Coordinates of C-alpha atoms and ligand atoms in Angstrom, one line a residue:
X28 CA -0.1 0.1 0.4
X29 CA 1.5 3.6 -1.1
X30 CA 2.5 5.7 1.7
X31 CA 2.7 9.2 2.3
X32 CA 5.5 11.9 2.3
X33 CA 4.9 13.3 6.1
X34 CA 5.7 10.1 7.9
X35 CA 8.2 9.0 5.5
X36 CA 10.2 12.2 5.5
X37 CA 10.0 11.7 9.2
X38 CA 11.3 8.5 9.5
X39 CA 14.0 9.4 7.3
X40 CA 14.6 12.2 10.1
X41 CA 14.6 9.6 12.4
X42 CA 17.3 7.0 10.1
X43 CA 19.6 10.8 9.8
X44 CA 19.6 11.2 13.7
X45 CA 20.1 7.6 14.4
X46 CA 23.1 8.2 11.7
X47 CA 24.5 11.4 13.6
X48 CA 23.7 13.4 10.9
X49 CA 24.9 17.2 11.7
X50 CA 23.6 20.6 10.3
X51 CA 26.5 21.6 8.2
X52 CA 27.5 17.9 6.5
X53 CA 27.3 16.9 3.3
X54 CA 24.9 14.3 2.2
X55 CA 25.1 12.7 -1.2
X56 CA 22.4 10.7 -2.3
X57 CA 23.4 8.2 -5.2
X58 CA 20.6 6.8 -7.4
X59 CA 20.4 4.9 -10.6
X60 CA 17.9 3.9 -13.3
X61 CA 16.0 1.9 -10.6
X62 CA 15.4 4.3 -7.4
X63 CA 12.5 5.0 -6.0
X64 CA 11.3 8.8 -6.9
X65 CA 9.7 8.2 -3.5
X66 CA 12.6 7.4 -1.4
X67 CA 14.7 10.2 -3.6
X68 CA 12.6 13.3 -2.6
X69 CA 11.7 12.4 1.0
X70 CA 15.5 11.6 2.0
X71 CA 16.2 14.6 0.1
X72 CA 13.8 16.6 2.2
X73 CA 14.6 14.7 5.2
X74 CA 18.1 15.4 4.9
X75 CA 17.7 19.6 4.0
X76 CA 15.6 19.8 6.9
X77 CA 18.3 18.8 9.3
X78 CA 20.6 21.6 7.3
X79 CA 22.8 19.0 5.4
X80 CA 23.9 20.3 2.4
X81 CA 22.4 17.7 -0.4
X82 CA 24.0 16.4 -3.8
X83 CA 22.7 14.2 -5.8
X84 CA 24.7 11.3 -8.3
X85 CA 22.8 10.2 -10.5
X86 CA 25.1 7.3 -11.8
X87 CA 24.0 4.7 -15.3
X88 CA 23.8 1.5 -14.9
X89 CA 26.0 -1.4 -15.3
X90 CA 26.4 -5.0 -16.3
X91 CA 22.3 -5.4 -16.9
X92 CA 22.8 -7.6 -20.4
X93 CA 25.3 -9.8 -18.1
X94 CA 22.8 -10.6 -15.1
X95 CA 19.8 -13.0 -15.3
X96 CA 18.1 -11.1 -13.1
X97 CA 17.1 -7.5 -13.0
X98 CA 17.7 -7.4 -9.0
X99 CA 20.7 -6.0 -8.2
X100 CA 21.9 -8.6 -6.4
X101 CA 22.0 -11.1 -8.4
X102 CA 25.4 -9.6 -10.0
X103 CA 28.5 -8.7 -8.2
X104 CA 30.7 -7.3 -11.3
X105 CA 32.6 -3.8 -11.9
X106 CA 29.7 -1.1 -10.7
X107 CA 29.3 2.2 -12.1
X108 CA 31.9 3.6 -9.7
X109 CA 34.6 1.0 -11.3
X110 CA 37.4 3.4 -12.5
X111 CA 34.9 6.8 -11.7
X112 CA 37.5 9.1 -10.4
X113 CA 35.0 11.7 -10.5
X114 CA 32.3 9.7 -9.1
X115 CA 34.6 8.9 -5.8
X116 CA 36.2 12.0 -4.9
X117 CA 33.0 13.1 -4.9
X118 CA 31.5 10.4 -2.5
X119 CA 34.7 10.6 -0.2
X120 CA 34.3 14.1 0.1
X121 CA 30.9 13.4 1.7
X122 CA 29.9 13.0 5.4
X123 CA 26.8 10.6 4.8
X124 CA 26.5 8.8 1.4
X125 CA 23.1 7.4 0.6
X126 CA 22.9 4.6 -1.7
X127 CA 19.5 4.0 -3.3
X128 CA 21.0 2.5 -6.5
X129 CA 23.1 -0.3 -4.5
X130 CA 26.6 -0.3 -4.8
X131 CA 27.8 -3.6 -3.2
X132 CA 31.0 -5.9 -3.0
X133 CA 33.0 -3.7 -4.5
X134 CA 36.6 -2.5 -3.8
X135 CA 35.4 1.4 -3.9
X136 CA 32.9 1.3 -2.0
X137 CA 36.0 -0.3 0.9
X138 CA 37.9 2.9 -1.0
X139 CA 35.2 5.6 0.3
X140 CA 34.8 3.8 3.5
X141 CA 38.0 4.3 4.9
X142 CA 37.8 8.7 4.6
X143 CA 35.5 8.1 7.2
X144 CA 32.3 8.8 5.2
X145 CA 29.3 6.4 5.9
X146 CA 27.0 4.6 3.5
X147 CA 23.6 4.0 4.5
X148 CA 21.8 1.9 1.7
X149 CA 18.0 2.2 1.2
X150 CA 16.4 0.2 -2.1
X151 CA 12.8 -1.5 -0.7
X152 CA 10.1 0.2 -1.1
X153 CA 9.1 3.1 0.7
X154 CA 6.1 0.8 2.5
X155 CA 8.8 -1.6 3.6
X156 CA 11.4 1.0 5.0
X157 CA 8.5 1.9 6.5
X158 CA 7.7 -0.8 8.4
X159 CA 11.2 -1.5 9.6
X160 CA 12.7 1.9 10.9
X161 CA 15.3 1.1 12.9
X162 CA 15.5 2.0 16.3
X163 CA 18.7 1.6 19.5
X164 CA 16.7 -1.4 20.4
X165 CA 17.7 -3.2 17.3
X166 CA 21.2 -2.6 17.3
X167 CA 21.7 -3.7 20.5
X168 CA 20.1 -7.0 19.9
X169 CA 22.4 -7.3 16.9
X170 CA 25.8 -6.3 17.9
X171 CA 25.4 -8.5 21.3
X172 CA 24.7 -11.4 19.0
X173 CA 27.6 -10.2 16.4
X174 CA 29.9 -9.7 20.1
X175 CA 28.9 -13.6 21.0
X176 CA 30.2 -14.5 17.0
X177 CA 33.0 -12.5 17.2
X178 CA 34.2 -14.2 20.2
X179 CA 33.3 -18.2 18.9
X180 CA 35.1 -20.1 17.1
X181 CA 32.7 -22.4 15.7
X182 CA 29.0 -21.9 14.5
X183 CA 27.7 -25.2 14.0
X184 CA 23.5 -24.9 12.8
X185 CA 21.3 -28.3 12.7
X186 CA 17.8 -28.4 11.7
X187 CA 15.1 -31.4 11.9
X188 CA 15.2 -31.6 7.8
X189 CA 18.3 -32.8 7.8
X190 CA 21.2 -29.8 7.9
X191 CA 24.5 -30.4 9.8
X192 CA 27.0 -27.7 9.1
X193 CA 29.9 -26.8 10.7
X194 CA 31.6 -23.8 10.6
X195 CA 35.6 -22.8 12.4
X196 CA 35.4 -18.9 12.4
X197 CA 38.0 -16.3 13.7
X198 CA 39.7 -15.9 10.4
X199 CA 37.0 -13.2 9.4
X200 CA 35.3 -10.2 11.4
X201 CA 31.5 -10.5 13.1
X202 CA 29.3 -8.1 11.4
X203 CA 26.2 -6.2 12.3
X204 CA 23.7 -5.4 10.5
X205 CA 21.0 -2.7 12.3
X206 CA 19.7 0.0 9.9
X207 CA 21.7 3.2 10.6
X208 CA 25.1 4.3 10.4
X209 CA 26.1 6.0 13.2
X210 CA 29.5 5.3 13.3
X211 CA 32.6 7.3 10.6
X212 CA 33.2 4.7 7.8
X213 CA 29.8 2.1 8.8
X214 CA 28.2 1.2 6.3
X215 CA 24.7 -0.6 7.0
X216 CA 21.4 -0.9 5.0
X217 CA 17.6 -0.2 6.0
X218 CA 16.0 -2.1 6.5
X219 CA 18.4 -5.4 8.3
X220 CA 18.4 -6.6 11.4
X221 CA 20.9 -9.2 11.7
X222 CA 24.5 -10.3 12.9
X223 CA 27.5 -12.1 10.5
X224 CA 30.3 -13.7 10.0
X225 CA 32.4 -15.7 7.3
X226 CA 33.6 -19.4 7.6
X227 CA 37.5 -19.6 7.8
X228 CA 39.0 -20.0 4.2
X229 CA 38.1 -23.7 3.4
X230 CA 36.3 -24.8 6.5
X231 CA 33.1 -25.3 6.2
X232 CA 31.9 -28.4 6.0
X233 CA 28.9 -30.9 6.3
X234 CA 25.3 -30.4 4.8
X235 CA 22.8 -28.2 4.7
X236 CA 19.4 -29.4 3.5
X237 CA 17.2 -26.5 2.1
X238 CA 13.3 -27.2 3.0
X239 CA 10.5 -26.4 1.8
X240 CA 9.3 -23.2 2.7
X241 CA 12.8 -21.7 3.0
X242 CA 14.0 -18.6 0.6
X243 CA 16.2 -18.5 -2.4
X244 CA 17.8 -15.4 -3.1
X245 CA 18.0 -13.6 -6.2
X246 CA 15.2 -16.5 -6.9
X247 CA 12.6 -14.6 -4.9
X248 CA 10.5 -18.0 -3.8
X249 CA 10.1 -20.6 -1.6
X250 CA 11.6 -23.9 -2.4
X251 CA 8.7 -26.3 -3.1
X252 CA 11.0 -29.7 -2.7
X253 CA 13.8 -30.0 -0.4
X254 CA 18.0 -29.2 -1.8
X255 CA 20.9 -30.7 -0.2
X256 CA 24.1 -29.6 -0.3
X257 CA 26.6 -31.2 0.6
X258 CA 29.8 -28.8 1.7
X259 CA 33.4 -30.2 1.7
X260 CA 36.9 -27.5 2.6
X261 CA 34.9 -24.2 2.5
X262 CA 32.2 -25.6 -1.1
X263 CA 29.0 -27.0 -1.4
X264 CA 30.4 -30.2 -4.3
X265 CA 27.1 -31.9 -4.5
X266 CA 23.3 -29.7 -5.2
X267 CA 21.1 -33.2 -5.3
X268 CA 17.3 -32.6 -5.2
X269 CA 14.5 -32.5 -7.4
X270 CA 12.9 -29.4 -9.5
X271 CA 13.7 -26.8 -6.7
X272 CA 18.0 -27.9 -6.9
X273 CA 18.1 -28.1 -10.7
X274 CA 16.7 -24.7 -11.2
X275 CA 19.5 -23.3 -8.4
X276 CA 22.3 -25.6 -10.2
X277 CA 21.4 -24.4 -13.7
X278 CA 21.0 -20.7 -12.4
X279 CA 24.7 -21.2 -10.4
X280 CA 26.3 -23.1 -13.5
X281 CA 25.5 -19.6 -15.9
X282 CA 28.2 -18.5 -14.3
X283 CA 30.5 -20.8 -15.1
X284 CA 32.7 -19.8 -11.8
X285 CA 33.9 -22.5 -9.4
X286 CA 34.0 -19.8 -6.5
X287 CA 30.5 -19.4 -6.8
X288 CA 29.9 -23.1 -4.9
X289 CA 32.2 -21.1 -2.2
X290 CA 30.2 -21.4 1.5
X291 CA 30.5 -17.1 2.1
X292 CA 28.0 -15.4 4.7
X293 CA 26.4 -17.0 7.8
X294 CA 24.6 -16.1 10.5
X295 CA 20.7 -15.3 12.2
X296 CA 17.7 -13.0 11.6
X297 CA 16.7 -10.7 14.4
X298 CA 14.6 -8.2 12.6
X299 CA 11.2 -8.3 14.3
X300 CA 9.5 -6.3 12.0
X301 CA 11.2 -9.0 8.8
X302 CA 8.0 -11.7 7.9
X303 CA 9.0 -14.9 6.2
X304 CA 5.8 -14.6 4.7
X305 CA 5.6 -10.9 2.7
X306 CA 7.7 -12.4 -0.1
X307 CA 4.5 -14.0 -1.6
X308 CA 2.7 -11.5 -1.4
X309 CA 5.3 -9.1 -3.4
X310 CA 6.0 -9.0 -7.2
X311 CA 9.8 -9.9 -7.7
X312 CA 11.0 -7.0 -8.9
X313 CA 9.1 -4.9 -6.1
X314 CA 11.8 -6.1 -3.2
X315 CA 15.2 -7.0 -3.0
X316 CA 13.4 -9.6 -0.3
X317 CA 15.0 -8.0 3.3
X318 CA 12.7 -9.2 4.7
X319 CA 13.8 -12.6 3.9
X320 CA 16.9 -12.0 4.8
X321 CA 15.6 -10.5 8.2
X322 CA 13.0 -12.5 9.9
X323 CA 13.1 -13.7 13.4
X324 CA 15.4 -16.7 14.2
X325 CA 16.2 -17.5 10.1
X326 CA 20.0 -19.0 9.8
X327 CA 20.7 -16.7 6.6
X328 CA 23.6 -18.1 5.2
X329 CA 25.2 -17.4 1.1
X330 CA 26.9 -18.8 -1.4
X331 CA 29.6 -16.3 -3.2
X332 CA 32.1 -14.2 -2.8
X333 CA 34.5 -12.7 1.0
X334 CA 35.8 -10.3 -0.9
X335 CA 33.8 -7.5 0.9
X336 CA 34.8 -9.2 4.6
X337 CA 38.6 -9.2 3.5
X338 CA 39.0 -12.4 2.1
X339 CA 40.3 -12.6 -1.2
X340 CA 37.6 -14.2 -3.3
X341 CA 35.0 -12.4 -6.0
X342 CA 32.4 -13.8 -7.9
X343 CA 29.7 -12.6 -9.8
X344 CA 27.6 -15.2 -8.1
X345 CA 25.7 -14.0 -5.3
X346 CA 23.0 -16.4 -3.7
X347 CA 21.4 -15.7 0.1
X348 CA 19.5 -18.4 1.7
X349 CA 17.7 -17.7 4.8
X350 CA 16.5 -21.4 6.6
X351 CA 13.6 -21.7 8.7
X352 CA 13.3 -23.8 11.8
X353 CA 17.3 -24.4 12.2
X354 CA 19.8 -24.5 15.6
X355 CA 22.2 -22.5 15.7
X356 CA 25.7 -22.7 18.1
X357 CA 28.7 -21.3 19.0
X358 CA 31.0 -23.4 20.6
X359 CA 27.9 -25.6 21.5
X360 CA 26.3 -23.0 23.3
X361 CA 22.6 -22.3 21.3
X362 CA 22.0 -19.0 19.9
X363 CA 18.5 -20.0 17.9
X364 CA 16.5 -23.4 18.4
X365 CA 14.6 -24.2 16.1
X366 CA 14.0 -20.9 14.4
X367 CA 13.3 -19.4 18.1
X368 CA 16.5 -16.4 19.2
X369 CA 17.6 -17.2 22.7
X370 CA 18.6 -13.6 23.6
Ligands
FE2_6 FE1 24.5 -12.3 0.5

Protein backbone atom coordinates (compact mmCIF):
# COMPACT_ATOMS: atom_id res chain seq x y z
CA UNK A 1 0.00 0.00 0.00
CA UNK A 2 1.25 3.46 -0.82
CA UNK A 3 2.45 5.72 1.97
CA UNK A 4 2.30 9.50 2.39
CA UNK A 5 5.32 11.72 2.06
CA UNK A 6 5.08 13.25 5.54
CA UNK A 7 5.54 10.05 7.62
CA UNK A 8 8.20 8.89 5.17
CA UNK A 9 10.12 12.14 5.63
CA UNK A 10 9.81 11.67 9.42
CA UNK A 11 11.12 8.12 9.07
CA UNK A 12 14.12 9.41 7.14
CA UNK A 13 14.69 12.05 9.82
CA UNK A 14 14.72 9.29 12.44
CA UNK A 15 17.24 7.24 10.46
CA UNK A 16 19.41 10.32 9.82
CA UNK A 17 19.22 11.27 13.51
CA UNK A 18 20.26 7.75 14.52
CA UNK A 19 23.05 8.17 11.96
CA UNK A 20 24.15 11.35 13.79
CA UNK A 21 23.70 13.67 10.84
CA UNK A 22 24.61 17.22 11.83
CA UNK A 23 23.79 20.59 10.28
CA UNK A 24 26.43 21.64 7.78
CA UNK A 25 27.45 18.09 6.88
CA UNK A 26 27.39 16.95 3.27
CA UNK A 27 24.99 14.22 2.20
CA UNK A 28 25.30 12.73 -1.28
CA UNK A 29 22.39 10.70 -2.53
CA UNK A 30 23.48 8.05 -4.99
CA UNK A 31 20.82 7.21 -7.57
CA UNK A 32 20.44 5.16 -10.73
CA UNK A 33 17.79 3.91 -13.13
CA UNK A 34 15.86 1.94 -10.52
CA UNK A 35 15.85 4.50 -7.67
CA UNK A 36 12.38 4.96 -6.19
CA UNK A 37 11.32 8.61 -6.79
CA UNK A 38 9.47 8.95 -3.46
CA UNK A 39 12.45 7.60 -1.53
CA UNK A 40 14.70 10.10 -3.29
CA UNK A 41 12.45 13.10 -2.66
CA UNK A 42 11.72 12.24 0.98
CA UNK A 43 15.39 11.53 1.77
CA UNK A 44 16.36 14.84 0.16
CA UNK A 45 13.77 16.83 2.14
CA UNK A 46 14.66 15.08 5.41
CA UNK A 47 18.39 15.72 5.02
CA UNK A 48 17.80 19.36 4.02
CA UNK A 49 15.44 19.86 6.95
CA UNK A 50 18.28 18.87 9.27
CA UNK A 51 20.59 21.48 7.79
CA UNK A 52 22.68 19.21 5.59
CA UNK A 53 24.15 20.19 2.23
CA UNK A 54 22.53 17.70 -0.13
CA UNK A 55 23.84 16.51 -3.51
CA UNK A 56 22.45 13.99 -5.90
CA UNK A 57 24.84 11.84 -7.93
CA UNK A 58 23.09 9.82 -10.63
CA UNK A 59 25.13 7.01 -12.20
CA UNK A 60 24.08 4.93 -15.19
CA UNK A 61 23.59 1.19 -14.47
CA UNK A 62 26.13 -1.46 -15.53
CA UNK A 63 26.09 -5.27 -15.98
CA UNK A 64 22.41 -5.51 -16.95
CA UNK A 65 23.26 -7.50 -20.06
CA UNK A 66 25.28 -10.04 -18.04
CA UNK A 67 22.90 -10.65 -15.17
CA UNK A 68 20.12 -13.22 -15.51
CA UNK A 69 17.92 -11.20 -13.17
CA UNK A 70 17.00 -7.54 -12.66
CA UNK A 71 17.84 -7.85 -8.96
CA UNK A 72 20.79 -5.59 -8.16
CA UNK A 73 22.24 -8.19 -5.79
CA UNK A 74 22.17 -10.98 -8.37
CA UNK A 75 25.31 -10.06 -10.27
CA UNK A 76 28.44 -8.76 -8.57
CA UNK A 77 30.93 -7.37 -10.99
CA UNK A 78 32.15 -3.93 -11.79
CA UNK A 79 30.02 -1.07 -10.45
CA UNK A 80 29.25 2.38 -11.85
CA UNK A 81 32.16 3.57 -9.69
CA UNK A 82 34.76 1.33 -11.34
CA UNK A 83 37.37 3.67 -12.80
CA UNK A 84 35.07 6.63 -12.07
CA UNK A 85 37.48 8.91 -10.23
CA UNK A 86 35.24 11.97 -10.25
CA UNK A 87 32.35 10.11 -8.61
CA UNK A 88 34.65 8.46 -6.06
CA UNK A 89 36.10 11.86 -5.15
CA UNK A 90 32.62 13.29 -4.60
CA UNK A 91 31.63 10.41 -2.33
CA UNK A 92 34.88 10.56 -0.35
CA UNK A 93 34.25 14.27 0.21
CA UNK A 94 30.78 13.54 1.64
CA UNK A 95 30.04 12.86 5.31
CA UNK A 96 27.17 10.54 4.47
CA UNK A 97 26.19 8.70 1.29
CA UNK A 98 22.61 7.52 0.92
CA UNK A 99 22.89 4.67 -1.55
CA UNK A 100 19.56 4.43 -3.36
CA UNK A 101 21.10 2.44 -6.24
CA UNK A 102 22.86 -0.59 -4.58
CA UNK A 103 26.59 -0.18 -4.53
CA UNK A 104 27.83 -3.37 -2.95
CA UNK A 105 30.82 -5.67 -2.94
CA UNK A 106 33.19 -3.22 -4.61
CA UNK A 107 36.73 -2.13 -3.80
CA UNK A 108 35.58 1.43 -4.47
CA UNK A 109 33.06 1.20 -1.62
CA UNK A 110 35.83 0.07 0.76
CA UNK A 111 38.02 2.91 -0.41
CA UNK A 112 35.26 5.46 0.28
CA UNK A 113 34.46 4.03 3.73
CA UNK A 114 38.12 4.17 4.69
CA UNK A 115 38.04 7.96 4.42
CA UNK A 116 35.38 8.03 7.16
CA UNK A 117 32.40 8.55 4.86
CA UNK A 118 29.35 6.62 6.05
CA UNK A 119 27.19 4.74 3.56
CA UNK A 120 23.57 3.74 4.13
CA UNK A 121 21.91 1.51 1.53
CA UNK A 122 18.11 1.89 1.19
CA UNK A 123 16.45 0.40 -1.87
CA UNK A 124 13.42 -1.51 -0.60
CA UNK A 125 10.00 -0.01 -1.43
CA UNK A 126 8.85 2.89 0.80
CA UNK A 127 6.29 0.86 2.76
CA UNK A 128 8.90 -1.80 3.59
CA UNK A 129 11.30 0.89 4.80
CA UNK A 130 8.50 2.42 6.89
CA UNK A 131 7.60 -0.90 8.50
CA UNK A 132 11.20 -1.49 9.48
CA UNK A 133 12.42 1.93 10.59
CA UNK A 134 15.41 1.01 12.76
CA UNK A 135 15.81 1.86 16.44
CA UNK A 136 18.38 1.54 19.23
CA UNK A 137 16.92 -1.75 20.44
CA UNK A 138 17.61 -3.26 17.02
CA UNK A 139 21.22 -2.17 17.35
CA UNK A 140 21.60 -3.55 20.87
CA UNK A 141 20.25 -6.93 19.87
CA UNK A 142 22.33 -7.22 16.72
CA UNK A 143 25.59 -5.99 18.24
CA UNK A 144 25.15 -8.39 21.18
CA UNK A 145 24.80 -11.30 18.75
CA UNK A 146 27.77 -10.06 16.70
CA UNK A 147 29.94 -9.86 19.82
CA UNK A 148 29.11 -13.51 20.56
CA UNK A 149 30.04 -14.47 17.01
CA UNK A 150 33.28 -12.49 17.28
CA UNK A 151 34.28 -14.41 20.39
CA UNK A 152 33.40 -17.87 19.00
CA UNK A 153 35.61 -20.45 17.35
CA UNK A 154 32.87 -22.51 15.70
CA UNK A 155 29.32 -22.01 14.45
CA UNK A 156 27.29 -25.19 14.13
CA UNK A 157 23.89 -25.33 12.45
CA UNK A 158 21.46 -28.23 12.68
CA UNK A 159 17.85 -28.84 11.69
CA UNK A 160 15.27 -31.60 11.73
CA UNK A 161 15.28 -31.36 7.92
CA UNK A 162 18.84 -32.70 7.92
CA UNK A 163 21.18 -29.72 8.10
CA UNK A 164 24.38 -30.31 10.07
CA UNK A 165 27.00 -27.74 9.16
CA UNK A 166 30.18 -26.85 11.00
CA UNK A 167 31.93 -23.56 10.32
CA UNK A 168 35.23 -22.72 12.03
CA UNK A 169 35.43 -19.01 12.85
CA UNK A 170 38.10 -16.46 13.62
CA UNK A 171 39.61 -15.40 10.31
CA UNK A 172 36.90 -12.88 9.45
CA UNK A 173 35.15 -10.21 11.49
CA UNK A 174 31.61 -10.40 12.84
CA UNK A 175 29.37 -7.83 11.16
CA UNK A 176 26.29 -6.10 12.60
CA UNK A 177 23.59 -4.86 10.27
CA UNK A 178 21.01 -2.83 12.19
CA UNK A 179 19.86 -0.21 9.72
CA UNK A 180 21.72 3.01 10.46
CA UNK A 181 25.27 4.40 10.35
CA UNK A 182 26.30 5.95 13.65
CA UNK A 183 30.08 5.72 13.32
CA UNK A 184 32.58 7.13 10.81
CA UNK A 185 33.32 4.69 7.99
CA UNK A 186 30.31 2.52 8.78
CA UNK A 187 28.24 0.81 6.09
CA UNK A 188 24.71 -0.42 6.82
CA UNK A 189 21.45 -1.30 5.15
CA UNK A 190 17.94 -0.08 5.99
CA UNK A 191 16.03 -2.36 6.50
CA UNK A 192 18.05 -5.10 8.12
CA UNK A 193 18.61 -6.68 11.51
CA UNK A 194 21.06 -9.55 11.52
CA UNK A 195 24.53 -10.56 12.64
CA UNK A 196 26.90 -12.43 10.39
CA UNK A 197 30.43 -13.54 9.69
CA UNK A 198 32.24 -15.80 7.24
CA UNK A 199 33.65 -19.28 7.87
CA UNK A 200 37.42 -19.60 7.90
CA UNK A 201 38.73 -20.02 4.38
CA UNK A 202 38.05 -23.58 3.22
CA UNK A 203 36.75 -24.59 6.63
CA UNK A 204 32.97 -25.11 6.31
CA UNK A 205 31.87 -28.74 6.14
CA UNK A 206 28.79 -30.88 6.50
CA UNK A 207 25.38 -30.84 4.95
CA UNK A 208 22.78 -28.15 4.39
CA UNK A 209 19.18 -29.09 3.63
CA UNK A 210 17.19 -26.24 2.16
CA UNK A 211 13.74 -27.40 3.18
CA UNK A 212 10.33 -26.80 1.68
CA UNK A 213 9.37 -23.20 2.50
CA UNK A 214 12.95 -21.93 2.77
CA UNK A 215 13.82 -19.09 0.43
CA UNK A 216 16.27 -18.62 -2.44
CA UNK A 217 17.45 -15.09 -3.30
CA UNK A 218 17.69 -13.60 -5.94
CA UNK A 219 15.25 -16.24 -7.20
CA UNK A 220 12.81 -14.83 -4.62
CA UNK A 221 10.93 -18.06 -4.34
CA UNK A 222 9.96 -20.49 -1.61
CA UNK A 223 11.57 -23.87 -2.24
CA UNK A 224 8.98 -26.51 -3.18
CA UNK A 225 11.05 -29.61 -2.57
CA UNK A 226 14.17 -30.00 -0.40
CA UNK A 227 17.64 -29.24 -1.79
CA UNK A 228 20.60 -31.01 -0.16
CA UNK A 229 24.02 -29.36 -0.34
CA UNK A 230 27.09 -31.38 0.56
CA UNK A 231 29.76 -29.01 1.89
CA UNK A 232 33.43 -29.97 1.84
CA UNK A 233 36.46 -27.73 2.42
CA UNK A 234 34.33 -24.60 2.27
CA UNK A 235 32.47 -25.39 -0.94
CA UNK A 236 29.11 -26.91 -1.87
CA UNK A 237 30.36 -29.87 -3.88
CA UNK A 238 26.97 -31.49 -4.61
CA UNK A 239 23.51 -30.02 -5.06
CA UNK A 240 20.87 -32.75 -4.94
CA UNK A 241 17.11 -32.89 -4.97
CA UNK A 242 14.25 -32.38 -7.38
CA UNK A 243 13.09 -29.46 -9.46
CA UNK A 244 14.21 -26.77 -6.98
CA UNK A 245 17.73 -28.26 -6.93
CA UNK A 246 17.81 -28.40 -10.74
CA UNK A 247 16.78 -24.76 -11.00
CA UNK A 248 19.41 -23.66 -8.48
CA UNK A 249 22.11 -25.76 -10.18
CA UNK A 250 21.31 -24.41 -13.62
CA UNK A 251 21.36 -20.81 -12.40
CA UNK A 252 24.70 -21.27 -10.66
CA UNK A 253 26.23 -23.08 -13.62
CA UNK A 254 25.54 -20.04 -15.79
CA UNK A 255 28.33 -18.17 -13.98
CA UNK A 256 30.85 -20.88 -14.93
CA UNK A 257 32.86 -20.05 -11.82
CA UNK A 258 33.94 -22.51 -9.11
CA UNK A 259 33.98 -19.68 -6.55
CA UNK A 260 30.19 -19.40 -6.89
CA UNK A 261 29.91 -22.57 -4.77
CA UNK A 262 31.88 -21.32 -1.76
CA UNK A 263 30.06 -20.86 1.53
CA UNK A 264 29.96 -17.09 2.03
CA UNK A 265 28.40 -15.19 4.93
CA UNK A 266 26.65 -17.05 7.76
CA UNK A 267 24.51 -15.67 10.57
CA UNK A 268 20.97 -15.23 11.83
CA UNK A 269 18.03 -12.83 11.57
CA UNK A 270 17.03 -10.62 14.49
CA UNK A 271 14.42 -8.27 13.05
CA UNK A 272 10.98 -8.83 14.62
CA UNK A 273 9.29 -6.52 12.06
CA UNK A 274 10.52 -8.62 9.12
CA UNK A 275 8.30 -11.53 8.07
CA UNK A 276 9.04 -14.84 6.42
CA UNK A 277 5.72 -14.70 4.56
CA UNK A 278 5.94 -11.26 2.87
CA UNK A 279 7.93 -12.45 -0.15
CA UNK A 280 4.81 -14.19 -1.46
CA UNK A 281 2.93 -10.87 -1.47
CA UNK A 282 5.30 -9.01 -3.75
CA UNK A 283 6.10 -8.98 -7.40
CA UNK A 284 9.67 -10.29 -7.73
CA UNK A 285 10.97 -7.05 -9.18
CA UNK A 286 9.38 -4.93 -6.46
CA UNK A 287 11.71 -6.03 -3.65
CA UNK A 288 15.21 -7.34 -3.00
CA UNK A 289 13.88 -9.58 -0.22
CA UNK A 290 15.15 -7.98 2.99
CA UNK A 291 12.21 -9.41 4.95
CA UNK A 292 13.48 -12.84 3.96
CA UNK A 293 17.05 -12.06 5.03
CA UNK A 294 16.18 -10.44 8.34
CA UNK A 295 13.17 -12.25 9.78
CA UNK A 296 13.76 -13.28 13.33
CA UNK A 297 15.41 -16.63 13.87
CA UNK A 298 16.27 -17.53 10.30
CA UNK A 299 19.71 -18.97 9.64
CA UNK A 300 20.96 -16.92 6.69
CA UNK A 301 23.78 -18.31 4.64
CA UNK A 302 25.18 -17.30 1.32
CA UNK A 303 27.02 -18.85 -1.58
CA UNK A 304 29.59 -16.62 -3.23
CA UNK A 305 32.41 -14.19 -2.42
CA UNK A 306 34.18 -13.29 0.81
CA UNK A 307 36.01 -10.21 -0.47
CA UNK A 308 33.72 -7.80 1.36
CA UNK A 309 34.96 -9.39 4.59
CA UNK A 310 38.57 -8.94 3.58
CA UNK A 311 38.92 -12.36 1.93
CA UNK A 312 40.46 -12.91 -1.46
CA UNK A 313 37.62 -14.62 -3.28
CA UNK A 314 35.43 -12.73 -5.71
CA UNK A 315 32.67 -14.05 -7.95
CA UNK A 316 29.80 -12.46 -9.81
CA UNK A 317 27.41 -15.06 -8.35
CA UNK A 318 25.76 -14.27 -5.03
CA UNK A 319 22.93 -16.30 -3.56
CA UNK A 320 21.40 -15.69 -0.14
CA UNK A 321 19.42 -18.51 1.46
CA UNK A 322 17.41 -18.02 4.66
CA UNK A 323 16.51 -21.30 6.40
CA UNK A 324 13.72 -21.71 8.92
CA UNK A 325 13.69 -23.95 11.99
CA UNK A 326 17.42 -24.29 12.44
CA UNK A 327 19.37 -24.53 15.68
CA UNK A 328 22.47 -22.34 15.59
CA UNK A 329 25.13 -22.73 18.25
CA UNK A 330 28.45 -21.03 18.95
CA UNK A 331 31.08 -23.20 20.63
CA UNK A 332 28.30 -25.54 21.79
CA UNK A 333 26.04 -22.82 23.19
CA UNK A 334 22.66 -22.44 21.47
CA UNK A 335 21.87 -18.98 20.07
CA UNK A 336 18.82 -19.99 18.03
CA UNK A 337 16.75 -23.13 18.74
CA UNK A 338 14.46 -24.44 16.00
CA UNK A 339 14.27 -20.93 14.53
CA UNK A 340 13.62 -19.19 17.85
CA UNK A 341 16.20 -16.66 19.01
CA UNK A 342 17.48 -17.07 22.56
CA UNK A 343 18.52 -13.58 23.66
FE1 LIG B 1 24.57 -12.14 0.71
